[in-house]
mmCIF file of C-alpha atoms in Angstrom:
data_model
loop_
_atom_site.group_PDB
_atom_site.id
_atom_site.type_symbol
_atom_site.label_atom_id
_atom_site.label_comp_id
_atom_site.label_asym_id
_atom_site.label_seq_id
_atom_site.Cartn_x
_atom_site.Cartn_y
_atom_site.Cartn_z
ATOM 1 C CA UNK Y 1 -8.061 -25.932 -8.822
ATOM 2 C CA UNK Y 2 -4.747 -25.609 -6.995
ATOM 3 C CA UNK Y 3 -4.237 -29.139 -5.654
ATOM 4 C CA UNK Y 4 -0.453 -28.957 -5.334
ATOM 5 C CA UNK Y 5 -0.098 -25.311 -4.311
ATOM 6 C CA UNK Y 6 0.609 -24.193 -0.742
ATOM 7 C CA UNK Y 7 -0.932 -21.134 0.917
ATOM 8 C CA UNK Y 8 0.479 -19.812 4.228
ATOM 9 C CA UNK Y 9 -1.676 -17.456 6.325
ATOM 10 C CA UNK Y 10 -0.890 -15.625 9.564
ATOM 11 C CA UNK Y 11 -3.715 -14.478 11.822
ATOM 12 C CA UNK Y 12 -5.626 -17.461 10.479
ATOM 13 C CA UNK Y 13 -7.769 -18.322 13.508
ATOM 14 C CA UNK Y 14 -10.540 -15.769 12.920
ATOM 15 C CA UNK Y 15 -11.744 -12.907 10.762
ATOM 16 C CA UNK Y 16 -10.101 -12.308 7.383
ATOM 17 C CA UNK Y 17 -7.487 -15.010 7.917
ATOM 18 C CA UNK Y 18 -10.010 -17.749 8.683
ATOM 19 C CA UNK Y 19 -12.271 -16.649 5.826
ATOM 20 C CA UNK Y 20 -9.348 -16.688 3.398
ATOM 21 C CA UNK Y 21 -8.396 -20.170 4.587
ATOM 22 C CA UNK Y 22 -11.927 -21.386 3.827
ATOM 23 C CA UNK Y 23 -11.908 -19.892 0.342
ATOM 24 C CA UNK Y 24 -8.413 -21.195 -0.414
ATOM 25 C CA UNK Y 25 -9.315 -24.685 0.816
ATOM 26 C CA UNK Y 26 -12.389 -24.584 -1.396
ATOM 27 C CA UNK Y 27 -10.131 -23.976 -4.389
ATOM 28 C CA UNK Y 28 -7.886 -26.890 -3.474
ATOM 29 C CA UNK Y 29 -4.929 -25.163 -1.830
ATOM 30 C CA UNK Y 30 -2.990 -26.911 0.895
ATOM 31 C CA UNK Y 31 -2.756 -24.627 3.911
ATOM 32 C CA UNK Y 32 -0.234 -23.683 6.566
ATOM 33 C CA UNK Y 33 -2.123 -21.601 9.124
ATOM 34 C CA UNK Y 34 -0.504 -19.642 11.913
ATOM 35 C CA UNK Y 35 -2.053 -17.862 14.897
ATOM 36 C CA UNK Y 36 -1.543 -17.511 18.628
ATOM 37 C CA UNK Y 37 -4.635 -19.624 19.367
ATOM 38 C CA UNK Y 38 -3.817 -23.209 18.422
ATOM 39 C CA UNK Y 39 -7.201 -24.407 19.708
ATOM 40 C CA UNK Y 40 -9.085 -22.169 17.270
ATOM 41 C CA UNK Y 41 -6.879 -23.267 14.392
ATOM 42 C CA UNK Y 42 -7.516 -26.923 15.186
ATOM 43 C CA UNK Y 43 -11.258 -26.362 15.482
ATOM 44 C CA UNK Y 44 -11.295 -24.835 12.000
ATOM 45 C CA UNK Y 45 -9.175 -27.613 10.500
ATOM 46 C CA UNK Y 46 -12.075 -30.018 10.050
ATOM 47 C CA UNK Y 47 -13.961 -27.685 7.726
ATOM 48 C CA UNK Y 48 -10.764 -27.152 5.708
ATOM 49 C CA UNK Y 49 -10.131 -30.791 4.861
ATOM 50 C CA UNK Y 50 -8.426 -31.880 8.077
ATOM 51 C CA UNK Y 51 -4.938 -31.259 9.441
ATOM 52 C CA UNK Y 52 -3.320 -33.201 6.608
ATOM 53 C CA UNK Y 53 -4.277 -30.428 4.194
ATOM 54 C CA UNK Y 54 -4.679 -27.515 6.628
ATOM 55 C CA UNK Y 55 -1.784 -27.593 9.081
ATOM 56 C CA UNK Y 56 -2.188 -25.585 12.301
ATOM 57 C CA UNK Y 57 0.891 -23.939 13.815
ATOM 58 C CA UNK Y 58 0.938 -21.791 16.941
ATOM 59 C CA UNK Y 59 2.729 -18.592 16.001
ATOM 60 C CA UNK Y 60 3.212 -15.195 17.592
ATOM 61 C CA UNK Y 61 4.200 -13.135 14.556
ATOM 62 C CA UNK Y 62 6.430 -10.863 16.641
ATOM 63 C CA UNK Y 63 8.676 -13.861 17.439
ATOM 64 C CA UNK Y 64 11.290 -14.529 14.751
ATOM 65 C CA UNK Y 65 11.903 -18.141 15.729
ATOM 66 C CA UNK Y 66 8.175 -18.910 15.569
ATOM 67 C CA UNK Y 67 7.920 -17.254 12.152
ATOM 68 C CA UNK Y 68 10.824 -19.348 10.882
ATOM 69 C CA UNK Y 69 9.161 -22.469 12.266
ATOM 70 C CA UNK Y 70 5.906 -21.587 10.496
ATOM 71 C CA UNK Y 71 7.682 -21.210 7.160
ATOM 72 C CA UNK Y 72 9.602 -24.458 7.700
ATOM 73 C CA UNK Y 73 6.332 -26.353 8.050
ATOM 74 C CA UNK Y 74 5.468 -25.490 4.451
ATOM 75 C CA UNK Y 75 8.799 -26.866 3.253
ATOM 76 C CA UNK Y 76 8.788 -29.945 5.463
ATOM 77 C CA UNK Y 77 5.137 -30.965 5.040
ATOM 78 C CA UNK Y 78 4.490 -29.906 1.468
ATOM 79 C CA UNK Y 79 7.878 -29.222 -0.121
ATOM 80 C CA UNK Y 80 7.039 -25.758 -1.383
ATOM 81 C CA UNK Y 81 5.404 -22.403 -0.687
ATOM 82 C CA UNK Y 82 3.357 -20.590 -3.322
ATOM 83 C CA UNK Y 83 1.440 -17.906 -1.442
ATOM 84 C CA UNK Y 84 2.182 -16.150 1.842
ATOM 85 C CA UNK Y 85 -0.469 -13.889 3.375
ATOM 86 C CA UNK Y 86 0.858 -11.678 6.184
ATOM 87 C CA UNK Y 87 -2.530 -10.984 7.697
ATOM 88 C CA UNK Y 88 -2.025 -10.880 11.481
ATOM 89 C CA UNK Y 89 -2.695 -7.480 13.022
ATOM 90 C CA UNK Y 90 -4.811 -5.546 15.480
ATOM 91 C CA UNK Y 91 -5.592 -2.045 16.661
ATOM 92 C CA UNK Y 92 -7.878 0.055 18.824
ATOM 93 C CA UNK Y 93 -10.050 3.131 18.254
ATOM 94 C CA UNK Y 94 -8.185 5.236 20.826
ATOM 95 C CA UNK Y 95 -6.091 8.302 19.981
ATOM 96 C CA UNK Y 96 -2.737 9.535 21.256
ATOM 97 C CA UNK Y 97 -4.321 11.170 24.297
ATOM 98 C CA UNK Y 98 -6.176 8.082 25.525
ATOM 99 C CA UNK Y 99 -4.181 5.044 24.421
ATOM 100 C CA UNK Y 100 -2.294 2.681 26.696
ATOM 101 C CA UNK Y 101 1.357 2.942 25.632
ATOM 102 C CA UNK Y 102 1.842 -0.755 26.357
ATOM 103 C CA UNK Y 103 -0.849 -1.457 23.780
ATOM 104 C CA UNK Y 104 1.110 0.648 21.288
ATOM 105 C CA UNK Y 105 4.177 -1.530 21.676
ATOM 106 C CA UNK Y 106 2.231 -4.729 21.052
ATOM 107 C CA UNK Y 107 0.470 -3.198 18.067
ATOM 108 C CA UNK Y 108 3.675 -1.999 16.406
ATOM 109 C CA UNK Y 109 5.374 -5.345 17.039
ATOM 110 C CA UNK Y 110 2.461 -7.204 15.445
ATOM 111 C CA UNK Y 111 1.414 -4.856 12.653
ATOM 112 C CA UNK Y 112 4.854 -3.693 11.498
ATOM 113 C CA UNK Y 113 7.627 -5.912 12.850
ATOM 114 C CA UNK Y 114 5.483 -9.040 12.511
ATOM 115 C CA UNK Y 115 4.703 -8.312 8.863
ATOM 116 C CA UNK Y 116 8.397 -7.691 8.178
ATOM 117 C CA UNK Y 117 9.250 -11.028 9.801
ATOM 118 C CA UNK Y 118 6.687 -12.853 7.664
ATOM 119 C CA UNK Y 119 8.212 -11.298 4.556
ATOM 120 C CA UNK Y 120 11.702 -12.268 5.673
ATOM 121 C CA UNK Y 121 10.666 -15.827 6.566
ATOM 122 C CA UNK Y 122 8.849 -16.570 3.306
ATOM 123 C CA UNK Y 123 10.293 -14.468 0.507
ATOM 124 C CA UNK Y 124 13.132 -16.781 -0.509
ATOM 125 C CA UNK Y 125 10.713 -19.713 -0.809
ATOM 126 C CA UNK Y 126 8.362 -17.540 -2.875
ATOM 127 C CA UNK Y 127 11.230 -16.681 -5.221
ATOM 128 C CA UNK Y 128 11.776 -20.394 -5.805
ATOM 129 C CA UNK Y 129 8.157 -20.916 -6.897
ATOM 130 C CA UNK Y 130 7.602 -17.471 -8.452
ATOM 131 C CA UNK Y 131 4.893 -17.151 -5.854
ATOM 132 C CA UNK Y 132 2.734 -14.427 -4.376
ATOM 133 C CA UNK Y 133 3.162 -12.323 -1.224
ATOM 134 C CA UNK Y 134 0.092 -10.600 0.212
ATOM 135 C CA UNK Y 135 -0.090 -8.169 3.123
ATOM 136 C CA UNK Y 136 -3.169 -6.945 4.969
ATOM 137 C CA UNK Y 137 -3.029 -3.181 4.910
ATOM 138 C CA UNK Y 138 -5.994 -0.872 5.372
ATOM 139 C CA UNK Y 139 -7.813 2.141 4.034
ATOM 140 C CA UNK Y 140 -6.137 3.691 7.093
ATOM 141 C CA UNK Y 141 -2.831 3.037 5.342
ATOM 142 C CA UNK Y 142 -3.860 5.301 2.473
ATOM 143 C CA UNK Y 143 -5.085 8.275 4.501
ATOM 144 C CA UNK Y 144 -4.054 9.309 8.006
ATOM 145 C CA UNK Y 145 -6.710 8.933 10.682
ATOM 146 C CA UNK Y 146 -6.932 11.468 13.457
ATOM 147 C CA UNK Y 147 -4.904 10.411 16.503
ATOM 148 C CA UNK Y 148 -4.344 6.912 15.143
ATOM 149 C CA UNK Y 149 -1.090 5.051 15.639
ATOM 150 C CA UNK Y 150 -2.886 2.104 14.035
ATOM 151 C CA UNK Y 151 -3.131 4.185 10.868
ATOM 152 C CA UNK Y 152 0.621 4.780 11.018
ATOM 153 C CA UNK Y 153 1.276 1.041 11.267
ATOM 154 C CA UNK Y 154 -0.796 0.449 8.153
ATOM 155 C CA UNK Y 155 1.073 3.188 6.289
ATOM 156 C CA UNK Y 156 4.146 1.132 7.142
ATOM 157 C CA UNK Y 157 2.514 -1.980 5.656
ATOM 158 C CA UNK Y 158 1.758 -0.082 2.437
ATOM 159 C CA UNK Y 159 5.412 0.960 2.245
ATOM 160 C CA UNK Y 160 6.673 -2.555 2.999
ATOM 161 C CA UNK Y 161 4.539 -3.969 0.215
ATOM 162 C CA UNK Y 162 6.058 -1.614 -2.337
ATOM 163 C CA UNK Y 163 9.567 -2.109 -0.940
ATOM 164 C CA UNK Y 164 9.202 -5.890 -1.196
ATOM 165 C CA UNK Y 165 7.798 -5.618 -4.720
ATOM 166 C CA UNK Y 166 10.820 -3.620 -5.821
ATOM 167 C CA UNK Y 167 13.232 -6.038 -4.132
ATOM 168 C CA UNK Y 168 11.910 -9.087 -5.990
ATOM 169 C CA UNK Y 169 11.178 -7.307 -9.262
ATOM 170 C CA UNK Y 170 12.397 -9.562 -12.039
ATOM 171 C CA UNK Y 171 12.094 -12.739 -9.957
ATOM 172 C CA UNK Y 172 8.509 -13.485 -10.953
ATOM 173 C CA UNK Y 173 7.131 -12.874 -7.444
ATOM 174 C CA UNK Y 174 3.911 -10.895 -7.189
ATOM 175 C CA UNK Y 175 3.161 -8.620 -4.224
ATOM 176 C CA UNK Y 176 -0.292 -7.380 -3.221
ATOM 177 C CA UNK Y 177 -1.423 -5.128 -0.387
ATOM 178 C CA UNK Y 178 -5.078 -5.780 0.497
ATOM 179 C CA UNK Y 179 -6.594 -2.577 1.915
ATOM 180 C CA UNK Y 180 -9.991 -3.136 3.553
ATOM 181 C CA UNK Y 181 -12.241 -0.472 4.934
ATOM 182 C CA UNK Y 182 -14.491 -1.231 7.906
ATOM 183 C CA UNK Y 183 -14.740 -4.987 8.410
ATOM 184 C CA UNK Y 184 -16.927 -6.812 10.927
ATOM 185 C CA UNK Y 185 -14.155 -8.749 12.702
ATOM 186 C CA UNK Y 186 -12.936 -9.153 16.318
ATOM 187 C CA UNK Y 187 -10.738 -6.083 15.665
ATOM 188 C CA UNK Y 188 -13.694 -3.894 16.639
ATOM 189 C CA UNK Y 189 -14.692 -4.446 20.256
ATOM 190 C CA UNK Y 190 -18.085 -2.775 19.778
ATOM 191 C CA UNK Y 191 -18.774 -3.850 16.210
ATOM 192 C CA UNK Y 192 -17.927 -2.183 12.923
ATOM 193 C CA UNK Y 193 -21.371 -0.733 12.335
ATOM 194 C CA UNK Y 194 -24.148 -1.418 9.849
ATOM 195 C CA UNK Y 195 -23.032 -2.038 6.289
ATOM 196 C CA UNK Y 196 -19.484 -3.097 7.197
ATOM 197 C CA UNK Y 197 -17.640 -5.590 5.046
ATOM 198 C CA UNK Y 198 -17.692 -9.208 6.138
ATOM 199 C CA UNK Y 199 -14.467 -11.240 6.291
ATOM 200 C CA UNK Y 200 -15.688 -13.244 3.279
ATOM 201 C CA UNK Y 201 -15.802 -10.034 1.233
ATOM 202 C CA UNK Y 202 -12.119 -9.419 1.885
ATOM 203 C CA UNK Y 203 -11.253 -13.083 1.332
ATOM 204 C CA UNK Y 204 -12.821 -12.870 -2.123
ATOM 205 C CA UNK Y 205 -10.578 -9.884 -2.856
ATOM 206 C CA UNK Y 206 -7.553 -11.933 -1.789
ATOM 207 C CA UNK Y 207 -8.568 -14.807 -4.042
ATOM 208 C CA UNK Y 208 -9.166 -12.397 -6.922
ATOM 209 C CA UNK Y 209 -5.584 -11.165 -6.642
ATOM 210 C CA UNK Y 210 -4.071 -14.649 -6.503
ATOM 211 C CA UNK Y 211 -6.244 -15.919 -9.363
ATOM 212 C CA UNK Y 212 -4.756 -13.542 -11.920
ATOM 213 C CA UNK Y 213 -2.405 -14.931 -14.578
ATOM 214 C CA UNK Y 214 1.324 -14.761 -13.781
ATOM 215 C CA UNK Y 215 1.919 -11.635 -15.875
ATOM 216 C CA UNK Y 216 -0.705 -9.667 -13.885
ATOM 217 C CA UNK Y 217 0.339 -8.236 -10.510
ATOM 218 C CA UNK Y 218 -2.462 -6.582 -8.541
ATOM 219 C CA UNK Y 219 -0.217 -4.389 -6.376
ATOM 220 C CA UNK Y 220 -2.936 -2.769 -4.244
ATOM 221 C CA UNK Y 221 -6.573 -3.699 -3.773
ATOM 222 C CA UNK Y 222 -8.669 -1.239 -1.755
ATOM 223 C CA UNK Y 223 -12.105 -2.544 -0.731
ATOM 224 C CA UNK Y 224 -14.550 -0.292 1.127
ATOM 225 C CA UNK Y 225 -18.128 -0.867 2.198
ATOM 226 C CA UNK Y 226 -20.465 0.997 -0.123
ATOM 227 C CA UNK Y 227 -21.701 2.979 2.898
ATOM 228 C CA UNK Y 228 -18.216 4.050 4.046
ATOM 229 C CA UNK Y 229 -17.433 7.646 3.116
ATOM 230 C CA UNK Y 230 -13.692 7.800 3.806
#
C-alpha cells in the first residue's frame, strides 16, 4: 500500500486519467486530480475515498498559472509529491487537408505545451522525493500516421520524456512514457472499434510502471490491443 504517497494526474475526469485515479486510490495513494471539468472530478471523488484523499482541482493544462496551482495543492494539502502523470490530451482523426486549424492550435497547446508545463510544475518536487514522472504518449508517437498532426504531438511527448529523463538522471527520478494503441475513450467521437483497449487496461500499465523497485525505470511502455496491426 502507498498510504502516505501522493499521485497527481492531469486529464483525470474521464478515460485513462479517471481509471488511473481509481487504481491508484485502490492502492492507497492520496490523489491530486486536475481537469477542466470540476463537476466530473467532484462526482468521481466519492468512489476515490472522498475529497480529503482525492482532491479535485480545475485545471486547463495550457495555462501556466493553473498548472502551478495544481502542483501547489500537493504541497499544501499533503506536503509532498511522489508521482506526476501528465495525461491530458486530445486529437481528431482528420488529416492536414480536412482539419480545422483552430483545432490544431488547441491540440498542440494541450498535447505538447501542456505536457511541458506539467513537467515544469512538478519536476522539482519529484526530485525532492525521488519520485516518478509519467507522460501519456501513443503508438502514434512511435510511428508517423498519415496526415496526422496528432501523431506529431505524440512524437513530441516521446522526445520530452527522454529529455526529462536525461535532465534528472542521477537524481533518483524515474520517467515513463505510456504509449497506448487504440483505446475506447472520449478521444474517439465514433468509438475506437471492436477489440480496443479499455482505460483500465492502460491504468494497469501505469500502475505496473510505478510499482517497480526504485532501481528499475520503465522508460517506455507500449500497449496495443491484440487486434491492432500497427
